[in-house]
Amino acid sequence: MTTLLRTADELHARTRAGRRAVVMTMGALHEGHATLIRTARTIAGPEGEVVVTVFVNPLQFGEGEDLDRYPRTLDADLKIAEQAGADAVFAPSVDEVYPGGRPQVRISAGPMGESLEGASRPGHFDGMLTVVAKLLHLTRPDVALYGQKDAQQLALIRRMVRDLNFGVEIVGVPTVREEDGLALSSRNRYLSPKERHTALALSQALFAGRDRHAAQEALRARAREVPATRARAEALSAIGESRAAADAHAVAKAVPGATAAIRAAARMLLDEAARLDPPLELDYLALVDPSDFTEIEDDFTGEAVLAVAARVGATRLIDNLPLTFGAAS
């Protein structure tokens, strides 16, 4: 049975033989959180311990944001946590986490936290990192798990842990989606049926960008198999493949516009959704390097993130997909 704990002293008094894996949440648990908990259970193993934190952090909410509106469903959260394999739910009060009131000293996200979500929600990432640092100290885990849906948050937590020498392993868990593609989020419950239909454009736009990227990577792969020589092109011409070879080599050279084409494929669907009733109000669409969340260029290789944020009605939603750019030929 999952134990409900309210204080850090109660948590520290627990005995454990194996690793402690922590999943941090603001409650209102859904299948995405359950996936995190199940993954934590696998990592901790039968001898380890899985702790789920439930804390609605006031420092993460800016003026006019939905702190009071944010759902509090602790009884339901306990059931979901138990079914997913949690040993304990740590649900501290605001006074337990911030015993002296709002902290005078806080973690700064720095330049990496000023773009995208940071630009749209000033101060959000400072508040997020501050509470994550506090909860890491309070729960003392060996490993902490976070969803990849909040890609910028995950990147900043990894950077904080590395830069400030936290002795904890950070694990990112892939985004869980509903059958229609919408990324699971506690805020989805705010959407009316018509708003939900509009909101599907976020994931559809990402999938369109991913498909465009896959086509470009396929051409790059073909180009690596087809030497760019006159003799080879002449030979291919005899069997009608010269155009394909030329196209492949053009893409392989990373001609200007390769990344722009990915953004454009996604933007087309977002623009269409802006004309729906109710409309989608785009905040940002970005193709970024997850190490620093700066926009990537056409010659980029490695892991990237295609990210989007938009408002539908009164609800603001985010989503992203990871993309891998192959080595240049």
Tab-separated table of C-alpha atoms in Angstrom:
chain	number	residue	atom	x	y	z
A	1	MET	CA	0.000	0.000	0.000
A	2	THR	CA	1.254	3.487	-0.849
A	3	THR	CA	2.015	5.619	2.212
A	4	LEU	CA	1.073	9.313	2.341
A	5	LEU	CA	3.798	11.461	3.899
A	6	ARG	CA	3.454	15.133	4.769
A	7	THR	CA	6.871	16.024	6.174
A	8	ALA	CA	10.492	15.477	5.218
A	9	ASP	CA	11.151	13.979	8.659
A	10	GLU	CA	8.590	11.253	7.925
A	11	LEU	CA	10.302	10.536	4.625
A	12	HIS	CA	13.795	10.500	6.142
A	13	ALA	CA	12.651	8.071	8.837
A	14	ARG	CA	11.859	5.411	6.255
A	15	THR	CA	14.349	2.590	5.868
A	16	ARG	CA	15.333	1.347	2.419
A	17	ALA	CA	17.840	-1.132	1.088
A	18	GLY	CA	17.992	-0.204	-2.574
A	19	ARG	CA	17.866	2.923	-4.721
A	20	ARG	CA	15.283	5.650	-4.222
A	21	ALA	CA	13.660	6.876	-7.434
A	22	VAL	CA	11.631	10.085	-7.260
A	23	VAL	CA	8.932	11.350	-9.628
A	24	MET	CA	8.097	15.028	-9.061
A	25	THR	CA	4.570	16.191	-9.897
A	26	MET	CA	2.121	18.984	-9.157
A	27	GLY	CA	-0.646	16.427	-8.738
A	28	ALA	CA	-3.663	15.886	-10.996
A	29	LEU	CA	-1.972	12.650	-12.041
A	30	HIS	CA	-2.768	11.012	-15.375
A	31	GLU	CA	-1.366	8.216	-17.533
A	32	GLY	CA	1.715	10.272	-18.344
A	33	HIS	CA	2.589	10.437	-14.657
A	34	ALA	CA	1.738	6.757	-14.262
A	35	THR	CA	4.252	5.943	-17.008
A	36	LEU	CA	6.898	7.903	-15.108
A	37	ILE	CA	6.084	5.991	-11.925
A	38	ARG	CA	6.186	2.612	-13.660
A	39	THR	CA	9.550	3.505	-15.192
A	40	ALA	CA	10.790	4.557	-11.752
A	41	ARG	CA	9.604	1.220	-10.353
A	42	THR	CA	11.648	-0.633	-12.978
A	43	ILE	CA	14.735	1.466	-12.261
A	44	ALA	CA	14.445	1.131	-8.480
A	45	GLY	CA	13.809	-2.601	-8.655
A	46	PRO	CA	12.072	-4.711	-6.018
A	47	GLU	CA	14.543	-3.702	-3.310
A	48	GLY	CA	14.365	0.011	-4.079
A	49	GLU	CA	11.812	2.678	-3.274
A	50	VAL	CA	9.649	4.888	-5.501
A	51	VAL	CA	8.539	8.226	-4.084
A	52	VAL	CA	6.078	10.511	-5.880
A	53	THR	CA	6.022	14.151	-4.817
A	54	VAL	CA	2.783	16.123	-5.100
A	55	PHE	CA	3.334	19.834	-4.629
A	56	VAL	CA	1.758	22.773	-6.449
A	57	ASN	CA	4.660	25.191	-6.434
A	58	PRO	CA	3.543	28.834	-6.151
A	59	LEU	CA	6.903	30.073	-7.439
A	60	GLN	CA	6.185	28.614	-10.904
A	61	PHE	CA	3.040	30.650	-11.469
A	62	GLY	CA	3.294	34.195	-12.767
A	63	GLU	CA	0.778	36.994	-12.443
A	64	GLY	CA	-2.488	36.046	-14.099
A	65	GLU	CA	-1.578	32.351	-14.360
A	66	ASP	CA	-3.706	29.514	-13.059
A	67	LEU	CA	-2.376	28.784	-9.524
A	68	ASP	CA	-5.821	28.890	-7.921
A	69	ARG	CA	-7.357	27.097	-10.887
A	70	TYR	CA	-4.796	24.312	-10.909
A	71	PRO	CA	-6.553	21.027	-9.975
A	72	ARG	CA	-5.912	19.474	-6.559
A	73	THR	CA	-6.927	15.781	-6.601
A	74	LEU	CA	-4.827	14.139	-3.888
A	75	ASP	CA	-7.156	11.176	-3.205
A	76	ALA	CA	-7.240	10.249	-6.891
A	77	ASP	CA	-3.479	10.864	-7.138
A	78	LEU	CA	-2.835	8.371	-4.334
A	79	LYS	CA	-4.800	5.684	-6.175
A	80	ILE	CA	-2.961	6.257	-9.449
A	81	ALA	CA	0.414	6.292	-7.693
A	82	GLU	CA	-0.358	3.048	-5.889
A	83	GLN	CA	-1.570	1.302	-9.040
A	84	ALA	CA	1.605	2.364	-10.869
A	85	GLY	CA	3.883	0.993	-8.148
A	86	ALA	CA	4.773	3.907	-5.859
A	87	ASP	CA	5.813	3.127	-2.303
A	88	ALA	CA	5.116	6.610	-0.961
A	89	VAL	CA	3.535	9.912	-1.935
A	90	PHE	CA	5.233	12.936	-0.411
A	91	ALA	CA	2.675	15.772	-0.363
A	92	PRO	CA	4.168	18.570	1.729
A	93	SER	CA	2.480	21.848	2.584
A	94	VAL	CA	3.811	25.182	1.319
A	95	ASP	CA	5.114	25.839	4.862
A	96	GLU	CA	7.019	22.533	4.796
A	97	VAL	CA	8.778	23.377	1.537
A	98	TYR	CA	9.196	27.115	2.246
A	99	PRO	CA	9.267	27.338	6.070
A	100	GLY	CA	10.444	30.949	6.068
A	101	GLY	CA	8.020	32.093	3.420
A	102	ARG	CA	9.062	32.673	-0.173
A	103	PRO	CA	12.828	32.073	-0.316
A	104	GLN	CA	15.178	35.035	-0.530
A	105	VAL	CA	17.841	32.923	-2.299
A	106	ARG	CA	16.699	31.117	-5.445
A	107	ILE	CA	18.145	29.173	-8.365
A	108	SER	CA	18.531	31.238	-11.541
A	109	ALA	CA	17.917	29.540	-14.866
A	110	GLY	CA	20.285	31.968	-16.599
A	111	PRO	CA	20.245	32.644	-20.354
A	112	MET	CA	19.023	29.126	-21.147
A	113	GLY	CA	15.823	29.876	-19.255
A	114	GLU	CA	15.061	33.164	-21.000
A	115	SER	CA	13.917	31.810	-24.375
A	116	LEU	CA	10.682	30.081	-25.442
A	117	GLU	CA	8.859	29.123	-22.222
A	118	GLY	CA	11.058	31.501	-20.250
A	119	ALA	CA	10.193	34.410	-22.540
A	120	SER	CA	6.485	33.612	-22.367
A	121	ARG	CA	6.489	33.035	-18.607
A	122	PRO	CA	9.130	35.282	-16.987
A	123	GLY	CA	10.464	33.854	-13.738
A	124	HIS	CA	8.829	30.461	-14.305
A	125	PHE	CA	12.070	28.517	-14.666
A	126	ASP	CA	13.702	30.210	-11.666
A	127	GLY	CA	10.756	29.041	-9.574
A	128	MET	CA	10.818	25.574	-11.111
A	129	LEU	CA	14.538	25.044	-10.516
A	130	THR	CA	14.280	26.378	-6.980
A	131	VAL	CA	11.568	23.896	-6.008
A	132	VAL	CA	13.283	21.025	-7.841
A	133	ALA	CA	16.493	21.766	-5.940
A	134	LYS	CA	14.515	21.892	-2.672
A	135	LEU	CA	12.698	18.626	-3.395
A	136	LEU	CA	15.914	16.894	-4.402
A	137	HIS	CA	17.361	17.845	-1.024
A	138	LEU	CA	14.195	16.895	0.846
A	139	THR	CA	13.711	13.511	-0.852
A	140	ARG	CA	17.403	12.561	-1.273
A	141	PRO	CA	16.940	10.335	-4.335
A	142	ASP	CA	19.464	8.319	-6.281
A	143	VAL	CA	17.542	8.972	-9.496
A	144	ALA	CA	14.814	11.459	-10.466
A	145	LEU	CA	12.532	11.080	-13.487
A	146	TYR	CA	10.889	13.808	-15.579
A	147	GLY	CA	8.741	13.776	-18.717
A	148	GLN	CA	10.182	14.828	-22.047
A	149	LYS	CA	6.980	16.767	-22.813
A	150	ASP	CA	8.471	19.584	-20.734
A	151	ALA	CA	11.649	19.515	-22.787
A	152	GLN	CA	13.067	22.873	-21.726
A	153	GLN	CA	12.376	22.080	-18.087
A	154	LEU	CA	14.158	18.733	-18.414
A	155	ALA	CA	17.142	20.369	-20.112
A	156	LEU	CA	17.408	22.983	-17.359
A	157	ILE	CA	17.186	20.394	-14.582
A	158	ARG	CA	19.952	18.384	-16.225
A	159	ARG	CA	22.044	21.545	-16.542
A	160	MET	CA	21.451	22.506	-12.897
A	161	VAL	CA	22.378	19.048	-11.664
A	162	ARG	CA	25.570	19.124	-13.747
A	163	ASP	CA	26.557	22.734	-13.052
A	164	LEU	CA	25.863	22.597	-9.300
A	165	ASN	CA	27.116	19.038	-8.699
A	166	PHE	CA	23.922	17.420	-7.452
A	167	GLY	CA	24.604	13.758	-6.764
A	168	VAL	CA	21.557	12.439	-8.599
A	169	GLU	CA	20.888	10.761	-11.939
A	170	ILE	CA	18.296	12.487	-14.144
A	171	VAL	CA	16.179	10.313	-16.457
A	172	GLY	CA	13.893	11.673	-19.183
A	173	VAL	CA	10.821	9.610	-20.087
A	174	PRO	CA	9.148	9.937	-23.525
A	175	THR	CA	5.900	11.878	-23.876
A	176	VAL	CA	2.700	9.885	-23.475
A	177	ARG	CA	-0.072	10.732	-25.951
A	178	GLU	CA	-3.765	10.080	-26.156
A	179	GLU	CA	-5.116	8.058	-29.071
A	180	ASP	CA	-5.716	11.192	-31.146
A	181	GLY	CA	-2.108	12.339	-30.644
A	182	LEU	CA	-2.690	15.062	-28.047
A	183	ALA	CA	0.085	15.024	-25.448
A	184	LEU	CA	-1.237	14.106	-22.015
A	185	SER	CA	-1.419	17.116	-19.713
A	186	SER	CA	-3.287	18.045	-16.565
A	187	ARG	CA	-4.498	21.124	-18.449
A	188	ASN	CA	-6.295	19.052	-21.115
A	189	ARG	CA	-9.272	18.802	-18.765
A	190	TYR	CA	-9.883	22.525	-19.247
A	191	LEU	CA	-10.562	22.088	-22.989
A	192	SER	CA	-14.100	22.026	-24.360
A	193	PRO	CA	-14.750	19.524	-27.189
A	194	LYS	CA	-14.305	22.260	-29.820
A	195	GLU	CA	-11.172	23.569	-28.136
A	196	ARG	CA	-9.747	20.061	-28.000
A	197	HIS	CA	-10.310	19.679	-31.743
A	198	THR	CA	-8.328	22.852	-32.344
A	199	ALA	CA	-5.619	21.783	-29.900
A	200	LEU	CA	-4.882	18.674	-31.958
A	201	ALA	CA	-3.048	20.970	-34.371
A	202	LEU	CA	-0.092	21.077	-31.966
A	203	SER	CA	0.742	17.389	-32.280
A	204	GLN	CA	-0.288	17.276	-35.952
A	205	ALA	CA	2.104	20.126	-36.719
A	206	LEU	CA	4.941	18.338	-34.938
A	207	PHE	CA	4.209	15.130	-36.836
A	208	ALA	CA	4.258	17.060	-40.138
A	209	GLY	CA	7.645	18.535	-39.227
A	210	ARG	CA	8.905	15.089	-38.264
A	211	ASP	CA	7.748	13.618	-41.584
A	212	ARG	CA	9.504	16.378	-43.521
A	213	HIS	CA	12.655	15.767	-41.503
A	214	ALA	CA	12.466	12.007	-42.153
A	215	ALA	CA	12.218	12.628	-45.900
A	216	GLN	CA	15.277	14.884	-45.793
A	217	GLU	CA	17.256	12.373	-43.756
A	218	ALA	CA	16.327	9.638	-46.229
A	219	LEU	CA	17.748	11.757	-49.056
A	220	ARG	CA	20.897	12.376	-47.015
A	221	ALA	CA	21.301	8.639	-46.497
A	222	ARG	CA	20.841	8.017	-50.222
A	223	ALA	CA	23.398	10.688	-51.030
A	224	ARG	CA	25.969	8.949	-48.876
A	225	GLU	CA	25.453	5.843	-51.000
A	226	VAL	CA	25.748	7.703	-54.322
A	227	PRO	CA	29.131	9.360	-55.028
A	228	ALA	CA	28.812	12.841	-56.538
A	229	THR	CA	30.960	12.230	-59.598
A	230	ARG	CA	30.250	13.028	-63.244
A	231	ALA	CA	30.909	9.424	-64.264
A	232	ARG	CA	28.472	8.120	-61.657
A	233	ALA	CA	25.814	10.668	-62.629
A	234	GLU	CA	26.182	9.691	-66.287
A	235	ALA	CA	25.825	6.037	-65.387
A	236	LEU	CA	22.746	6.751	-63.302
A	237	SER	CA	21.293	8.781	-66.125
A	238	ALA	CA	21.188	5.679	-68.267
A	239	ILE	CA	18.752	4.079	-65.840
A	240	GLY	CA	16.787	7.233	-65.070
A	241	GLU	CA	18.182	7.973	-61.608
A	242	SER	CA	20.175	11.134	-62.268
A	243	ARG	CA	17.443	13.416	-60.910
A	244	ALA	CA	17.173	11.388	-57.708
A	245	ALA	CA	20.925	11.478	-57.268
A	246	ALA	CA	21.036	15.217	-57.834
A	247	ASP	CA	18.237	15.823	-55.353
A	248	ALA	CA	19.922	13.624	-52.800
A	249	HIS	CA	23.214	15.460	-53.151
A	250	ALA	CA	21.517	18.829	-52.841
A	251	VAL	CA	19.975	17.810	-49.553
A	252	ALA	CA	23.197	16.176	-48.381
A	253	LYS	CA	24.985	19.499	-48.847
A	254	ALA	CA	22.533	21.028	-46.357
A	255	VAL	CA	21.442	23.752	-48.738
A	256	PRO	CA	19.924	26.830	-47.120
A	257	GLY	CA	16.360	26.160	-46.061
A	258	ALA	CA	16.643	22.558	-44.845
A	259	THR	CA	15.623	23.423	-41.272
A	260	ALA	CA	13.254	26.116	-42.529
A	261	ALA	CA	11.393	23.442	-44.489
A	262	ILE	CA	10.768	21.486	-41.271
A	263	ARG	CA	9.455	24.592	-39.541
A	264	ALA	CA	7.335	25.472	-42.579
A	265	ALA	CA	5.719	22.030	-42.700
A	266	ALA	CA	4.704	22.388	-39.063
A	267	ARG	CA	3.704	26.033	-39.390
A	268	MET	CA	1.275	25.288	-42.220
A	269	LEU	CA	-0.966	23.235	-39.911
A	270	LEU	CA	-0.691	25.784	-37.122
A	271	ASP	CA	-1.747	28.542	-39.518
A	272	GLU	CA	-4.746	26.461	-40.557
A	273	ALA	CA	-5.712	25.991	-36.904
A	274	ALA	CA	-5.520	29.755	-36.377
A	275	ARG	CA	-8.541	30.035	-38.675
A	276	LEU	CA	-10.664	27.518	-36.762
A	277	ASP	CA	-13.418	28.295	-34.261
A	278	PRO	CA	-12.095	28.596	-31.627
A	279	PRO	CA	-8.720	29.608	-33.083
A	280	LEU	CA	-5.291	28.439	-32.045
A	281	GLU	CA	-3.142	31.368	-30.896
A	282	LEU	CA	0.480	30.420	-31.543
A	283	ASP	CA	3.070	31.421	-28.963
A	284	TYR	CA	6.138	29.889	-30.583
A	285	LEU	CA	7.366	27.198	-32.950
A	286	ALA	CA	11.076	26.447	-32.621
A	287	LEU	CA	13.664	23.911	-33.743
A	288	VAL	CA	16.362	23.969	-31.082
A	289	ASP	CA	19.480	22.347	-29.690
A	290	PRO	CA	18.396	20.779	-26.356
A	291	SER	CA	21.766	21.515	-24.766
A	292	ASP	CA	21.074	25.272	-24.724
A	293	PHE	CA	17.682	25.760	-26.476
A	294	THR	CA	19.071	27.945	-29.231
A	295	GLU	CA	17.746	27.624	-32.801
A	296	ILE	CA	19.721	25.188	-34.950
A	297	GLU	CA	21.185	25.882	-38.394
A	298	ASP	CA	21.132	23.801	-41.589
A	299	ASP	CA	24.514	22.182	-40.855
A	300	PHE	CA	23.445	20.967	-37.402
A	301	THR	CA	24.056	17.315	-36.479
A	302	GLY	CA	22.867	15.428	-33.430
A	303	GLU	CA	19.749	15.575	-31.279
A	304	ALA	CA	17.317	18.476	-31.701
A	305	VAL	CA	13.850	19.352	-30.402
A	306	LEU	CA	10.927	20.653	-32.451
A	307	ALA	CA	8.838	22.544	-29.880
A	308	VAL	CA	5.526	24.375	-29.979
A	309	ALA	CA	3.374	26.333	-27.545
A	310	ALA	CA	-0.055	27.822	-28.148
A	311	ARG	CA	-3.205	28.961	-26.423
A	312	VAL	CA	-6.645	27.565	-27.183
A	313	GLY	CA	-9.347	29.494	-25.394
A	314	ALA	CA	-8.034	30.119	-21.878
A	315	THR	CA	-5.712	27.094	-21.893
A	316	ARG	CA	-2.039	27.236	-22.809
A	317	LEU	CA	-0.511	23.994	-24.101
A	318	ILE	CA	3.018	22.882	-25.024
A	319	ASP	CA	4.356	19.927	-26.968
A	320	ASN	CA	7.552	18.792	-28.664
A	321	LEU	CA	9.200	15.985	-30.598
A	322	PRO	CA	12.866	14.946	-30.615
A	323	LEU	CA	14.567	14.822	-34.025
A	324	THR	CA	17.958	13.348	-34.862
A	325	PHE	CA	20.042	14.967	-37.586
A	326	GLY	CA	22.555	12.612	-39.176
A	327	ALA	CA	26.234	13.299	-39.741
A	328	ALA	CA	27.062	15.376	-42.780
A	329	SER	CA	28.312	13.459	-45.808
